[in-house]
């Protein structure tokens, strides 16, 4: 694990990354160092094992799902660009910036953050959180003392609460509405990733 | 007489500890002072003599060391050293600033004559300023215990209160000697000497502490056969460090603080569990007791009319000055610091820092040490100090919690959060924790890496028992790196012992390189506001849940659901950090949660690894199809021959997977069998293994198939090295290479990952 930080010129596609993600150069360099530190064999790619090696994730209920979010469907490796793209969702939202029409949605906007979270629930990517998927997530996030019957009950109520069109599943719009009062911008932002 | 007083004290302590409700509002320190006042009043009324006072000797030699040792021993080191720059700045510059400004302002006011006629000079004021300026660790801890602030803020204020002792001692001694010499005899040389002495005192004290820490760690390394007195060593040697520093006129508080700080890792690793527990409880007991006694004595000592001198202007102005200058000092320093810190300190943090700068018994003891022949107005100083201490401890201690809560209320909404909001909110927190972990700490700290290298290579070899060294390969207080091997070991051991019992037992810590018991530092959201928001939602819910229950019966189900969720949702990291507590050994609730999740995660990883390796393309649905396929496969007989028929997309890959699979399958099945006796009858989709056959996998596959010696489990799961070696398609042959990595052998060089020695024997 190298202790020195990389030189900006060592990072491929630095300018495009900065443009796309909105990170400052310092942040990109820092994340590149982190990427390289995680990439034990210096492959230039990260595999799931590399990320699973981070111990804290093993005691995070959603740890594995988040790891999977870094990898595209079916792939086992991710490069730096994809890595930092995911992290870009967690950049703090700049205050006071108005939504300029015509520009693409920035990656750290509320919408994007919610989409990221939604994608963690919606494992089969059908655009809806079904009852089973909700049950799975609940099972992950709740202690083992909770019985299955209770869990089913909770899952149903949760869906009931959010489901507006009565199809028994939660679409993205319903999801976004159900959390509209939450301060997503703050709760899904890392101050470190300026 | 003294006996009855002691009885009162002990009963008072008991009562206070029993009634948590009271201490939630009023900090215990304040209560104790009031009680002390009360007692002193009784004694005075009865006998018209002042009862015992808090003599500086008793304070400095018997009451203060346990508290400081307790603070040092339980100091969260990584956090402490991570913020050391900030802490030092506040401790040194801040204290000097406070002392200077307070002293000089008072002098200035004195010159204007408001205070009337006093026999004081500038030096006396500066002396007074230096002893009243220091933030007191005892008082800070006592109050912050009730007010849960975020860890960075806590460590800054707390660290400051500990480290400013050096400054206080130096300033105090310097001005004391100046006063003795007389104002006219002070020369520039003396001032320079004063500055030099600061460095000598602080660095010397630290050095003494470190030396004794080294000594202590070394001693505990060899105490394997004298376990009973292990705890004794800890206390005796730490106290020795305090006394030694005191003898050499160095900063004794710094010495014992650093002794505790530096030794904790090695001592905790070296001494046996029972000793560790003994040390912990004894330390808490001593510290708690000392604190109680200190505050009570403060109260009692106040009732001593001989010393009372009242000078309104002086007292009022002192109060004003110390508050105002503290605020100014904090603001300026924070402004400067924020340029260098990644995690900024916000306004709320600064408010808490300024307001939390309490003065306490140290100031009182110092003022009592003054020589009235040299400092003519000693009584005035004493009275003022008493009032200042009382004011800060009682008033500020009482109001800091409402203040913090008021700030919190401004930020949060008073609304019953809906199920969805709660659930998703919690999910967001977990997501954020995970992303924080993935994106890493602020960056590889060069110093930190160097230190950990040094520590690992040299220090630990010297100071830690060999057995402790083995089970802690990496010393840093972060999660060690896991590899799948550890996972298998862990899960296997768990199943061997019975799933739930394993999770609940405490001896799992050495199983993997995972340290469940230390709180993991979080650099995220180090602002009070964010943490307070978390508290708000849980507090609000409880009250409103009650109301809801009262409102309608129809909604009972709703309430129950809410309540269940609230109670059993896994807590995110920010919420369950409770760093330091004088009165409690931190409960292990978090450990349970961690272990549950860890167990679950490891099993899932094993299963998913298994599924990918078998070449079955798994969508992320529940493994229903997987179940079916595998069930069919197994039915057909020997697993080994079976899997041979699976398409070999990549020969070596599948062979490696064979190794893994056998291990994994076996484990999964053992798992399933043991899992059915889960206590609460949970039929957990997450826990139940996918396949339903148990007969075929009664024996590990290598036992059924093999014609050679049964290899150890570790050998079984080794991955062969060279990718193009088709020799390996023959039945199980031990690989000669011991490469401990599960990664496909792509690269030429495989660095073996850190792994444990044999932890399981199957």
PDB file of N, CA, C and O in Angstrom, chain B residues 208-231:
ATOM      1  N   UNK B 208       8.037  10.962  30.422  1.00  0.00           N
ATOM      2  CA  UNK B 208       7.927  10.095  31.606  1.00  0.00           C
ATOM      3  C   UNK B 208       6.759   9.137  31.442  1.00  0.00           C
ATOM      4  O   UNK B 208       6.852   7.941  31.721  1.00  0.00           O
ATOM      5  N   UNK B 209       5.637   9.672  30.969  1.00  0.00           N
ATOM      6  CA  UNK B 209       4.471   8.826  30.768  1.00  0.00           C
ATOM      7  C   UNK B 209       4.754   7.703  29.795  1.00  0.00           C
ATOM      8  O   UNK B 209       4.389   6.545  30.028  1.00  0.00           O
ATOM      9  N   UNK B 210       5.432   8.024  28.730  1.00  0.00           N
ATOM     10  CA  UNK B 210       5.706   7.004  27.726  1.00  0.00           C
ATOM     11  C   UNK B 210       6.649   5.948  28.274  1.00  0.00           C
ATOM     12  O   UNK B 210       6.465   4.736  28.046  1.00  0.00           O
ATOM     13  N   UNK B 211       7.646   6.400  29.013  1.00  0.00           N
ATOM     14  CA  UNK B 211       8.591   5.434  29.586  1.00  0.00           C
ATOM     15  C   UNK B 211       7.860   4.449  30.489  1.00  0.00           C
ATOM     16  O   UNK B 211       8.051   3.238  30.417  1.00  0.00           O
ATOM     17  N   UNK B 212       6.998   4.990  31.311  1.00  0.00           N
ATOM     18  CA  UNK B 212       6.277   4.091  32.209  1.00  0.00           C
ATOM     19  C   UNK B 212       5.286   3.217  31.472  1.00  0.00           C
ATOM     20  O   UNK B 212       5.015   2.089  31.886  1.00  0.00           O
ATOM     21  N   UNK B 213       4.746   3.723  30.402  1.00  0.00           N
ATOM     22  CA  UNK B 213       3.854   2.899  29.597  1.00  0.00           C
ATOM     23  C   UNK B 213       4.619   1.721  29.019  1.00  0.00           C
ATOM     24  O   UNK B 213       4.145   0.582  29.015  1.00  0.00           O
ATOM     25  N   UNK B 214       5.802   2.020  28.547  1.00  0.00           N
ATOM     26  CA  UNK B 214       6.662   0.969  28.023  1.00  0.00           C
ATOM     27  C   UNK B 214       6.950  -0.068  29.094  1.00  0.00           C
ATOM     28  O   UNK B 214       6.833  -1.285  28.885  1.00  0.00           O
ATOM     29  N   UNK B 215       7.287   0.444  30.250  1.00  0.00           N
ATOM     30  CA  UNK B 215       7.593  -0.439  31.377  1.00  0.00           C
ATOM     31  C   UNK B 215       6.402  -1.319  31.710  1.00  0.00           C
ATOM     32  O   UNK B 215       6.521  -2.531  31.902  1.00  0.00           O
ATOM     33  N   UNK B 216       5.262  -0.691  31.749  1.00  0.00           N
ATOM     34  CA  UNK B 216       4.054  -1.422  32.121  1.00  0.00           C
ATOM     35  C   UNK B 216       3.732  -2.501  31.103  1.00  0.00           C
ATOM     36  O   UNK B 216       3.401  -3.636  31.464  1.00  0.00           O
ATOM     37  N   UNK B 217       3.838  -2.143  29.841  1.00  0.00           N
ATOM     38  CA  UNK B 217       3.542  -3.137  28.821  1.00  0.00           C
ATOM     39  C   UNK B 217       4.512  -4.297  28.906  1.00  0.00           C
ATOM     40  O   UNK B 217       4.135  -5.466  28.786  1.00  0.00           O
ATOM     41  N   UNK B 218       5.761  -3.950  29.141  1.00  0.00           N
ATOM     42  CA  UNK B 218       6.765  -4.992  29.237  1.00  0.00           C
ATOM     43  C   UNK B 218       6.468  -5.923  30.408  1.00  0.00           C
ATOM     44  O   UNK B 218       6.572  -7.146  30.294  1.00  0.00           O
ATOM     45  N   UNK B 219       6.107  -5.320  31.505  1.00  0.00           N
ATOM     46  CA  UNK B 219       5.808  -6.132  32.690  1.00  0.00           C
ATOM     47  C   UNK B 219       4.635  -7.067  32.428  1.00  0.00           C
ATOM     48  O   UNK B 219       4.675  -8.246  32.757  1.00  0.00           O
ATOM     49  N   UNK B 220       3.600  -6.516  31.813  1.00  0.00           N
ATOM     50  CA  UNK B 220       2.428  -7.361  31.606  1.00  0.00           C
ATOM     51  C   UNK B 220       2.708  -8.476  30.620  1.00  0.00           C
ATOM     52  O   UNK B 220       1.986  -9.458  30.554  1.00  0.00           O
ATOM     53  N   UNK B 221       3.757  -8.322  29.865  1.00  0.00           N
ATOM     54  CA  UNK B 221       4.076  -9.386  28.934  1.00  0.00           C
ATOM     55  C   UNK B 221       4.486 -10.642  29.676  1.00  0.00           C
ATOM     56  O   UNK B 221       4.262 -11.763  29.212  1.00  0.00           O
ATOM     57  N   UNK B 222       5.064 -10.431  30.823  1.00  0.00           N
ATOM     58  CA  UNK B 222       5.618 -11.579  31.519  1.00  0.00           C
ATOM     59  C   UNK B 222       4.799 -12.010  32.725  1.00  0.00           C
ATOM     60  O   UNK B 222       5.270 -12.777  33.541  1.00  0.00           O
ATOM     61  N   UNK B 223       3.599 -11.499  32.792  1.00  0.00           N
ATOM     62  CA  UNK B 223       2.838 -11.814  33.998  1.00  0.00           C
ATOM     63  C   UNK B 223       1.952 -13.023  33.822  1.00  0.00           C
ATOM     64  O   UNK B 223       0.976 -13.199  34.531  1.00  0.00           O
ATOM     65  N   UNK B 224       2.321 -13.866  32.906  1.00  0.00           N
ATOM     66  CA  UNK B 224       1.413 -14.970  32.618  1.00  0.00           C
ATOM     67  C   UNK B 224       1.202 -15.845  33.835  1.00  0.00           C
ATOM     68  O   UNK B 224       0.149 -16.453  34.008  1.00  0.00           O
ATOM     69  N   UNK B 225       2.203 -15.909  34.676  1.00  0.00           N
ATOM     70  CA  UNK B 225       2.085 -16.827  35.798  1.00  0.00           C
ATOM     71  C   UNK B 225       1.684 -16.142  37.083  1.00  0.00           C
ATOM     72  O   UNK B 225       1.601 -16.782  38.113  1.00  0.00           O
ATOM     73  N   UNK B 226       1.481 -14.860  37.001  1.00  0.00           N
ATOM     74  CA  UNK B 226       1.049 -14.172  38.210  1.00  0.00           C
ATOM     75  C   UNK B 226      -0.207 -13.401  37.901  1.00  0.00           C
ATOM     76  O   UNK B 226      -0.328 -12.208  38.177  1.00  0.00           O
ATOM     77  N   UNK B 227      -1.159 -14.089  37.355  1.00  0.00           N
ATOM     78  CA  UNK B 227      -2.331 -13.415  36.839  1.00  0.00           C
ATOM     79  C   UNK B 227      -3.092 -12.634  37.889  1.00  0.00           C
ATOM     80  O   UNK B 227      -3.730 -11.655  37.595  1.00  0.00           O
ATOM     81  N   UNK B 228      -3.025 -13.124  39.098  1.00  0.00           N
ATOM     82  CA  UNK B 228      -3.856 -12.493  40.118  1.00  0.00           C
ATOM     83  C   UNK B 228      -3.465 -11.049  40.328  1.00  0.00           C
ATOM     84  O   UNK B 228      -4.309 -10.204  40.572  1.00  0.00           O
ATOM     85  N   UNK B 229      -2.177 -10.764  40.255  1.00  0.00           N
ATOM     86  CA  UNK B 229      -1.795  -9.389  40.565  1.00  0.00           C
ATOM     87  C   UNK B 229      -1.576  -8.542  39.325  1.00  0.00           C
ATOM     88  O   UNK B 229      -1.081  -7.436  39.416  1.00  0.00           O
ATOM     89  N   UNK B 230      -1.978  -9.069  38.192  1.00  0.00           N
ATOM     90  CA  UNK B 230      -1.844  -8.256  36.976  1.00  0.00           C
ATOM     91  C   UNK B 230      -2.491  -6.884  37.104  1.00  0.00           C
ATOM     92  O   UNK B 230      -1.879  -5.877  36.763  1.00  0.00           O
ATOM     93  N   UNK B 231      -3.719  -6.835  37.570  1.00  0.00           N
ATOM     94  CA  UNK B 231      -4.334  -5.511  37.680  1.00  0.00           C
ATOM     95  C   UNK B 231      -3.519  -4.589  38.569  1.00  0.00           C
ATOM     96  O   UNK B 231      -3.427  -3.390  38.310  1.00  0.00           O
TER      97      UNK B 231
END
